[in-house]
Coordinates of N, CA, C and O in Angstrom, one line a residue:
M121 N 17.4 -10.6 42.2 CA 18.3 -9.4 41.6 C 17.6 -7.8 40.6 O 17.1 -9.0 39.3
A122 N 17.7 -7.1 40.1 CA 16.7 -6.6 39.1 C 18.2 -6.5 38.4 O 18.6 -5.9 38.5
A123 N 17.3 -6.3 37.3 CA 18.3 -6.8 36.0 C 18.6 -4.9 36.0 O 17.2 -4.0 35.7
E124 N 19.5 -4.6 35.5 CA 19.9 -3.1 35.1 C 19.9 -2.8 33.3 O 19.3 -3.4 32.6
S125 N 18.4 -1.7 32.7 CA 18.4 -1.6 31.8 C 20.1 -0.7 31.3 O 20.6 0.4 31.8
T126 N 20.2 -0.9 29.9 CA 21.5 0.0 29.2 C 20.5 0.3 28.3 O 19.2 -0.2 27.9
P127 N 21.0 1.4 27.9 CA 20.7 2.3 26.2 C 20.2 0.4 25.1 O 19.4 1.1 24.3
G128 N 21.6 -0.7 24.4 CA 20.9 -1.0 23.9 C 19.9 -2.2 24.8 O 19.8 -3.2 23.9
A129 N 19.2 -2.3 25.2 CA 19.1 -3.7 25.7 C 16.8 -3.6 24.8 O 16.6 -2.7 24.7
R130 N 16.4 -5.1 25.0 CA 15.5 -4.7 24.4 C 14.4 -4.4 25.4 O 15.0 -4.6 27.0
P131 N 13.3 -4.0 25.3 CA 12.8 -3.6 26.4 C 11.8 -4.9 27.4 O 11.3 -5.4 26.5
S132 N 11.7 -4.8 28.2 CA 11.1 -5.9 29.0 C 9.5 -6.9 28.3 O 8.5 -5.8 27.9
S133 N 8.6 -7.7 29.4 CA 7.2 -8.1 28.5 C 7.0 -7.3 28.6 O 5.2 -6.2 28.5
G134 N 6.8 -6.4 30.1 CA 6.0 -5.3 31.0 C 5.4 -4.1 29.7 O 4.9 -3.6 30.0
W135 N 6.5 -3.3 29.8 CA 6.7 -2.2 28.9 C 5.9 -2.9 27.1 O 5.4 -2.7 26.5
R136 N 6.7 -3.9 26.8 CA 5.8 -4.9 25.6 C 4.3 -4.4 26.2 O 3.8 -4.4 24.8
V137 N 3.5 -5.0 27.1 CA 2.4 -5.7 27.0 C 1.7 -4.2 27.1 O 0.6 -4.1 26.5
L138 N 2.6 -3.2 27.7 CA 1.7 -1.7 28.0 C 1.8 -0.7 26.4 O 1.0 -0.4 26.0
A139 N 2.8 -1.4 25.5 CA 3.2 -0.9 24.1 C 2.0 -0.8 23.4 O 0.7 -1.0 22.9
V140 N 1.2 -2.9 23.0 CA 0.5 -3.2 23.1 C -0.5 -2.7 23.4 O -1.7 -2.5 22.8
V141 N -0.9 -2.7 24.3 CA -2.2 -2.1 25.3 C -3.0 -1.0 24.9 O -3.7 -0.2 24.4
C142 N -1.5 0.5 24.5 CA -1.3 1.4 24.3 C -2.3 1.2 23.0 O -2.8 2.4 22.6
V143 N -0.9 1.1 22.3 CA -1.4 0.7 20.4 C -3.0 0.5 20.0 O -4.1 0.7 20.0
V144 N -4.0 -0.9 21.3 CA -5.7 -1.1 20.8 C -6.3 -0.3 21.1 O -7.4 0.6 20.9
A145 N -5.6 0.5 22.6 CA -6.3 1.6 22.7 C -6.2 3.2 21.8 O -7.6 3.4 21.4
V146 N -5.4 3.5 21.3 CA -5.4 4.0 20.3 C -6.4 3.6 18.5 O -6.6 4.9 18.6
A147 N -6.2 2.8 18.8 CA -6.3 1.9 17.7 C -8.7 1.8 17.6 O -9.3 2.3 16.6
A148 N -8.6 2.1 19.0 CA -9.9 2.4 18.8 C -10.8 3.3 19.3 O -12.2 3.6 19.1
V149 N -9.7 4.3 19.5 CA -10.0 5.4 19.9 C -10.1 6.0 18.5 O -10.8 6.7 18.3
G150 N -9.2 5.9 18.1 CA -9.3 6.1 16.3 C -10.6 6.0 15.2 O -10.4 6.7 14.9
S151 N -10.5 4.8 15.8 CA -11.7 3.5 14.9 C -13.4 4.7 15.1 O -13.8 3.8 14.0
V152 N -13.3 5.0 16.4 CA -14.6 5.6 16.5 C -14.7 7.2 16.3 O -15.6 8.6 16.0
T153 N -13.3 7.8 15.5 CA -13.4 9.4 15.3 C -13.7 9.0 14.2 O -14.1 8.6 12.7
R154 N -14.2 10.4 13.3 CA -14.9 11.1 11.6 C -14.2 10.3 10.9 O -12.8 11.7 11.7
P155 N -14.4 10.0 9.9 CA -13.1 9.9 9.4 C -13.1 11.8 8.6 O -13.6 12.0 8.0
F156 N -11.6 12.1 8.3 CA -10.9 13.6 7.9 C -10.8 14.9 9.1 O -11.6 15.5 8.8
G157 N -12.0 14.0 9.9 CA -12.2 15.5 11.1 C -10.6 15.8 12.1 O -10.2 14.9 11.8
W158 N -11.7 16.5 12.7 CA -10.3 17.3 13.5 C -9.5 16.2 14.6 O -8.5 16.2 14.7
A159 N -10.7 15.4 15.2 CA -10.4 14.3 16.2 C -8.9 14.0 15.9 O -8.5 13.3 16.4
A160 N -9.6 12.6 14.6 CA -8.0 12.3 14.2 C -7.5 12.8 13.4 O -6.3 12.0 13.7
T161 N -7.2 13.7 12.9 CA -6.4 14.3 12.5 C -5.1 14.7 13.8 O -4.2 14.6 13.9
V162 N -6.2 15.5 14.8 CA -5.1 14.9 16.3 C -4.7 13.6 16.5 O -3.6 14.4 17.0
L163 N -5.2 13.1 16.5 CA -4.8 11.9 16.7 C -3.2 11.7 16.1 O -2.5 10.9 16.9
V164 N -3.7 10.9 15.1 CA -2.2 10.7 13.9 C -1.2 11.9 14.5 O 0.0 10.9 14.1
V165 N -0.8 13.3 14.3 CA -0.8 13.8 14.5 C 0.3 13.5 15.8 O 1.9 13.4 16.0
V166 N -0.3 13.8 17.1 CA 0.2 13.6 18.3 C 1.1 12.3 18.5 O 1.8 11.1 18.6
V167 N 0.4 10.6 17.7 CA 0.8 9.4 17.8 C 2.4 9.4 16.4 O 3.3 9.1 17.3
G168 N 2.7 10.6 15.6 CA 3.2 9.8 14.8 C 4.4 11.2 15.7 O 5.8 10.2 15.5
V169 N 4.1 12.4 16.3 CA 5.2 12.3 16.9 C 6.0 11.5 18.2 O 6.7 11.7 18.3
A170 N 4.5 11.0 18.7 CA 5.7 10.2 19.3 C 6.5 9.6 18.6 O 8.0 8.4 19.8
V171 N 6.1 8.9 17.6 CA 6.8 7.8 17.4 C 8.4 8.0 16.9 O 8.8 7.5 16.8
L172 N 8.0 8.9 16.6 CA 9.2 10.1 16.0 C 10.7 10.9 16.8 O 11.1 10.0 16.9
I173 N 9.7 11.1 17.9 CA 11.1 10.8 19.3 C 11.1 9.8 19.8 O 12.8 9.3 20.4
R174 N 10.3 8.5 19.7 CA 10.9 6.9 20.2 C 11.7 6.3 18.8 O 12.7 6.1 19.3
A175 N 11.8 6.6 17.4 CA 12.7 6.4 17.0 C 14.1 7.4 16.9 O 15.2 6.9 17.1
I176 N 14.1 8.6 16.7 CA 15.5 9.9 17.0 C 15.7 9.3 18.7 O 16.9 8.6 18.5
R177 N 15.2 8.8 19.9 CA 15.8 8.9 20.6 C 16.4 6.6 20.7 O 17.8 7.5 21.5
S178 N 16.2 6.2 20.6 CA 16.3 4.4 20.2 C 17.5 4.3 18.4 O 18.1 4.1 19.3
R179 N 17.7 5.6 18.1 CA 18.2 6.3 17.7 C 20.1 6.4 17.7 O 20.9 5.8 17.2
S180 N 20.1 7.2 18.4 CA 21.1 7.9 19.1 C 22.3 6.4 20.5 O 23.5 6.5 20.2
S181 N 21.3 5.5 20.2 CA 22.0 4.2 21.5 C 21.7 3.6 20.2 O 23.1 1.9 21.1
V182 N 21.9 2.8 19.6 CA 22.2 1.5 18.6 C 23.1 1.6 18.0 O 22.9 2.4 16.5
R183 N 23.6 1.1 17.5 CA 24.3 1.1 16.9 C 24.3 0.1 15.2 O 23.7 -1.5 15.7
P184 N 23.7 0.4 14.1 CA 23.8 -1.2 13.3 C 25.3 -1.8 13.2 O 26.8 -0.9 13.2
K185 N 24.4 -3.2 13.1 CA 25.6 -4.1 13.3 C 26.2 -4.8 11.2 O 27.0 -5.2 11.2
D186 N 25.0 -4.4 10.1 CA 25.4 -4.3 9.3 C 25.7 -3.3 8.2 O 24.7 -2.4 8.9
P187 N 26.2 -2.6 7.5 CA 26.0 -2.0 6.5 C 24.7 -1.6 6.0 O 24.6 -2.4 5.8
P188 N 24.6 -0.7 5.7 CA 23.2 -0.1 5.1 C 23.4 -0.7 3.5 O 24.5 -1.0 3.0
L189 N 22.3 -1.2 2.7 CA 21.8 -1.2 1.1 C 21.7 -0.1 0.9 O 20.9 0.3 0.5
R190 N 23.5 0.2 0.5 CA 22.7 2.0 -0.2 C 22.3 2.1 -1.9 O 21.2 2.9 -1.8
R191 N 21.4 0.8 -2.0 CA 21.4 0.6 -3.8 C 19.5 0.4 -2.8 O 18.3 1.3 -3.5
G192 N 19.0 0.3 -2.0 CA 17.7 -0.7 -1.7 C 17.5 1.0 -1.1 O 16.1 1.1 -1.3
T193 N 18.2 1.5 -0.2 CA 18.1 2.5 0.5 C 17.3 3.5 -0.1 O 16.9 4.5 -0.2
A194 N 18.4 3.5 -2.3 CA 18.3 5.0 -2.0 C 16.7 4.8 -3.4 O 15.6 5.8 -3.5
M195 N 16.4 3.8 -3.2 CA 14.8 3.1 -4.5 C 13.5 2.8 -3.8 O 13.4 3.6 -3.3
W196 N 13.7 3.0 -1.9 CA 12.5 2.9 -0.8 C 12.7 4.6 -0.9 O 11.8 4.8 -0.3
S197 N 13.8 5.0 -0.8 CA 13.8 7.0 -0.1 C 12.7 7.2 -1.5 O 12.3 7.9 -1.1
A198 N 13.5 7.3 -2.5 CA 12.7 7.7 -3.5 C 11.0 7.4 -3.4 O 10.7 8.6 -4.3
L199 N 11.0 5.8 -3.9 CA 9.3 6.2 -3.2 C 9.0 6.4 -2.3 O 8.0 7.3 -2.2
L200 N 8.9 6.2 -0.6 CA 8.5 7.0 0.4 C 8.7 8.9 0.0 O 7.2 9.5 0.3
L201 N 9.6 9.3 -0.5 CA 9.8 11.3 -1.2 C 8.6 10.9 -2.5 O 7.6 12.3 -2.8
A202 N 8.4 10.0 -2.9 CA 7.1 10.3 -4.4 C 5.5 10.6 -3.6 O 5.5 11.1 -4.0
I203 N 5.8 9.2 -2.4 CA 4.2 8.6 -2.2 C 4.4 10.3 -1.3 O 3.2 10.9 -1.2
A204 N 5.3 10.8 -0.8 CA 4.9 11.6 -0.1 C 4.8 12.7 -0.5 O 4.2 13.9 0.3
G205 N 4.8 13.4 -1.2 CA 4.8 14.4 -2.5 C 3.9 14.7 -2.9 O 2.7 15.3 -3.0
W206 N 3.4 13.4 -3.6 CA 1.6 13.1 -4.2 C 1.1 13.7 -2.8 O -0.4 14.2 -3.5
E207 N 0.7 12.0 -1.9 CA 0.4 13.1 -0.7 C 0.1 14.5 0.0 O -1.9 15.6 -0.6
A208 N 1.4 15.4 -0.3 CA 0.9 17.3 -0.4 C 0.9 17.6 -0.7 O -0.3 18.3 -0.6
Y209 N 0.8 16.8 -2.5 CA 0.5 17.9 -3.5 C -1.4 18.0 -3.7 O -1.8 19.2 -3.3
A210 N -2.2 16.2 -3.3 CA -3.1 16.5 -3.9 C -4.2 16.6 -2.6 O -4.9 17.3 -1.9
F211 N -3.1 16.9 -1.2 CA -3.9 17.8 0.2 C -4.2 18.8 -0.3 O -5.1 19.6 0.2
V212 N -2.6 19.3 -0.4 CA -3.2 21.4 -0.9 C -3.8 21.5 -1.0 O -4.2 22.3 -1.7
R213 N -4.2 20.6 -3.2 CA -5.3 21.1 -4.0 C -6.8 21.0 -3.4 O -7.5 21.3 -4.8
Q214 N -5.9 20.1 -2.6 CA -8.4 19.5 -1.7 C -9.3 21.7 -1.2 O -8.4 22.3 -1.7
P215 N -10.0 21.0 -2.0 CA -10.9 22.8 -2.1 C -10.7 23.4 -0.6 O -11.5 24.2 -0.4
D216 N -10.8 22.1 0.0 CA -11.6 21.7 1.5 C -10.9 21.1 2.4 O -10.7 19.5 1.9
W217 N -10.0 21.4 3.3 CA -9.2 20.3 3.7 C -9.3 19.6 5.0 O -9.3 18.5 5.0
T218 N -11.0 19.7 5.2 CA -11.0 19.4 5.8 C -12.8 18.0 5.2 O -13.1 16.8 6.0
K219 N -12.7 18.0 4.1 CA -13.0 17.1 3.1 C -13.2 16.4 1.9 O -12.0 16.6 1.6
P220 N -12.8 15.2 1.9 CA -12.2 14.5 0.9 C -12.4 14.7 -0.7 O -13.6 15.4 -0.8
S221 N -12.0 15.6 -1.6 CA -11.9 15.6 -2.2 C -11.6 13.7 -3.8 O -10.8 13.7 -4.4
D222 N -12.6 14.2 -4.8 CA -12.4 13.1 -5.7 C -11.4 13.9 -7.0 O -10.7 12.4 -7.2
Q223 N -11.0 15.0 -7.1 CA -10.4 15.9 -8.0 C -8.9 15.0 -7.5 O -7.8 15.1 -8.7
H224 N -8.8 15.1 -6.1 CA -7.3 15.2 -5.8 C -7.2 14.8 -4.6 O -7.1 14.6 -3.8
P225 N -7.6 13.3 -4.5 CA -7.8 11.8 -3.8 C -5.9 11.7 -2.9 O -5.7 11.5 -3.7
T226 N -6.3 11.6 -1.6 CA -5.1 11.1 -0.3 C -5.0 9.8 -1.0 O -6.2 9.1 -0.8
L227 N -3.9 8.9 -0.1 CA -4.1 8.0 -0.1 C -5.1 7.8 1.1 O -7.0 6.4 0.7
S228 N -5.5 8.2 1.7 CA -6.4 8.1 2.9 C -7.9 7.8 2.1 O -8.9 7.4 2.8
T229 N -8.3 8.6 1.2 CA -9.8 9.0 0.5 C -9.3 7.8 -0.5 O -11.1 7.1 -0.7
L230 N -8.9 7.2 -0.8 CA -9.0 6.0 -1.9 C -8.6 4.8 -0.7 O -9.4 4.1 -1.3
L231 N -8.5 4.5 0.6 CA -8.8 3.9 1.6 C -10.0 3.5 1.8 O -10.4 3.0 2.7
D232 N -10.4 4.9 2.3 CA -11.9 4.8 2.8 C -13.0 4.9 2.3 O -14.0 3.8 3.6
P233 N -13.3 4.2 1.6 CA -14.5 2.9 1.1 C -14.9 1.4 1.9 O -14.9 1.2 1.8
G234 N -13.3 1.1 1.6 CA -12.4 -0.5 2.4 C -12.9 0.0 4.0 O -12.9 -1.1 3.8
L235 N -12.2 0.8 4.4 CA -11.7 1.1 5.5 C -13.8 2.1 6.7 O -13.0 2.5 7.6
E236 N -14.2 2.1 5.9 CA -16.0 3.1 6.5 C -16.2 2.1 8.4 O -16.9 2.8 8.3
Q237 N -16.6 0.8 7.8 CA -17.7 -0.2 8.5 C -15.8 -0.1 10.0 O -15.2 0.2 10.2
G238 N -16.7 -0.1 10.9 CA -16.5 0.1 12.6 C -15.5 -1.3 12.8 O -14.0 -0.7 12.8
P239 N -15.1 -2.8 12.4 CA -14.3 -3.6 12.7 C -12.8 -3.0 11.2 O -12.1 -3.3 12.3
L240 N -13.0 -2.9 10.5 CA -12.7 -3.0 9.0 C -11.6 -1.7 9.3 O -10.2 -1.6 9.1
R241 N -12.7 -0.8 9.8 CA -12.0 1.1 10.7 C -11.3 0.6 11.6 O -9.5 0.9 11.6
F242 N -11.1 -0.3 12.2 CA -10.0 -0.5 13.4 C -9.1 -1.7 13.5 O -8.6 -0.9 13.3
A243 N -9.6 -2.8 12.6 CA -8.0 -3.3 11.8 C -7.1 -2.1 11.5 O -5.8 -2.1 10.9
G244 N -8.1 -1.7 10.3 CA -7.2 -0.3 9.7 C -6.1 0.6 10.4 O -4.9 1.0 10.1
W245 N -6.6 1.4 11.3 CA -6.1 1.0 12.8 C -5.1 1.1 13.5 O -3.4 1.0 13.4
L246 N -5.4 -0.5 13.5 CA -3.6 -1.1 14.0 C -2.5 -1.7 12.9 O -1.6 -1.5 14.0
V247 N -3.3 -1.9 12.0 CA -2.3 -1.6 10.9 C -1.6 -0.4 10.6 O 0.1 -0.9 10.3
W248 N -1.8 0.1 10.7 CA -1.1 1.8 10.5 C -0.2 1.8 11.9 O 1.0 2.0 12.0
L249 N -0.7 2.0 13.0 CA -0.4 1.2 14.7 C 1.3 0.9 14.0 O 2.2 0.7 14.0
A250 N 1.2 -0.1 13.9 CA 2.1 -1.3 14.3 C 3.0 -1.2 13.4 O 4.1 -1.4 13.1
V251 N 2.5 -1.3 12.0 CA 3.3 -0.8 10.9 C 4.1 -0.1 11.1 O 6.1 0.1 10.6
G252 N 3.9 1.9 11.6 CA 4.6 2.6 12.5 C 5.2 2.2 13.5 O 6.3 2.5 13.6
C253 N 5.3 1.4 14.1 CA 6.2 1.1 15.4 C 6.9 0.6 15.1 O 7.9 0.8 15.6
W254 N 7.1 -0.9 13.6 CA 7.7 -1.3 13.3 C 8.9 -1.0 12.9 O 10.4 -0.8 12.9
L255 N 8.0 0.7 11.9 CA 8.9 1.2 11.3 C 9.7 1.7 11.8 O 11.2 2.4 11.7
A256 N 10.2 2.1 13.1 CA 9.7 3.4 14.0 C 11.2 2.9 15.0 O 12.6 2.9 15.2
T257 N 11.1 1.3 15.2 CA 12.2 0.7 16.3 C 13.3 -0.2 15.1 O 14.3 -0.3 15.5
R258 N 13.4 0.2 14.0 CA 14.4 -0.7 12.8 C 15.3 0.3 12.7 O 16.1 1.6 12.3

């Protein structure tokens, strides 16, 4: 007998395998794109929108079990807001948005020397996707 899916139910192992395959495929495609190129930007935007939609859809059906920690939430929110503000300021101040700038480095610009090579670039994409999926499901 097939089990019925409920809104708060955990995904089946088949969906998890599909999700892992998709993450590895996106990381493989992302690792062969040119850093700071339009293809990489489009890939990041598409993945970001997909994860955001997933997070919004799952939030409406899941009830939190524990009350949120207000102090921790405020501190993490302030930290993320500061990082996002720095990223936005540095990106807007770049002379050319398609090329990294040493005068106004973004986080991607600072990490790029370590993630230039193929295997490390693939690992960087995997980590970025895994952290994004983990954050979206919390």
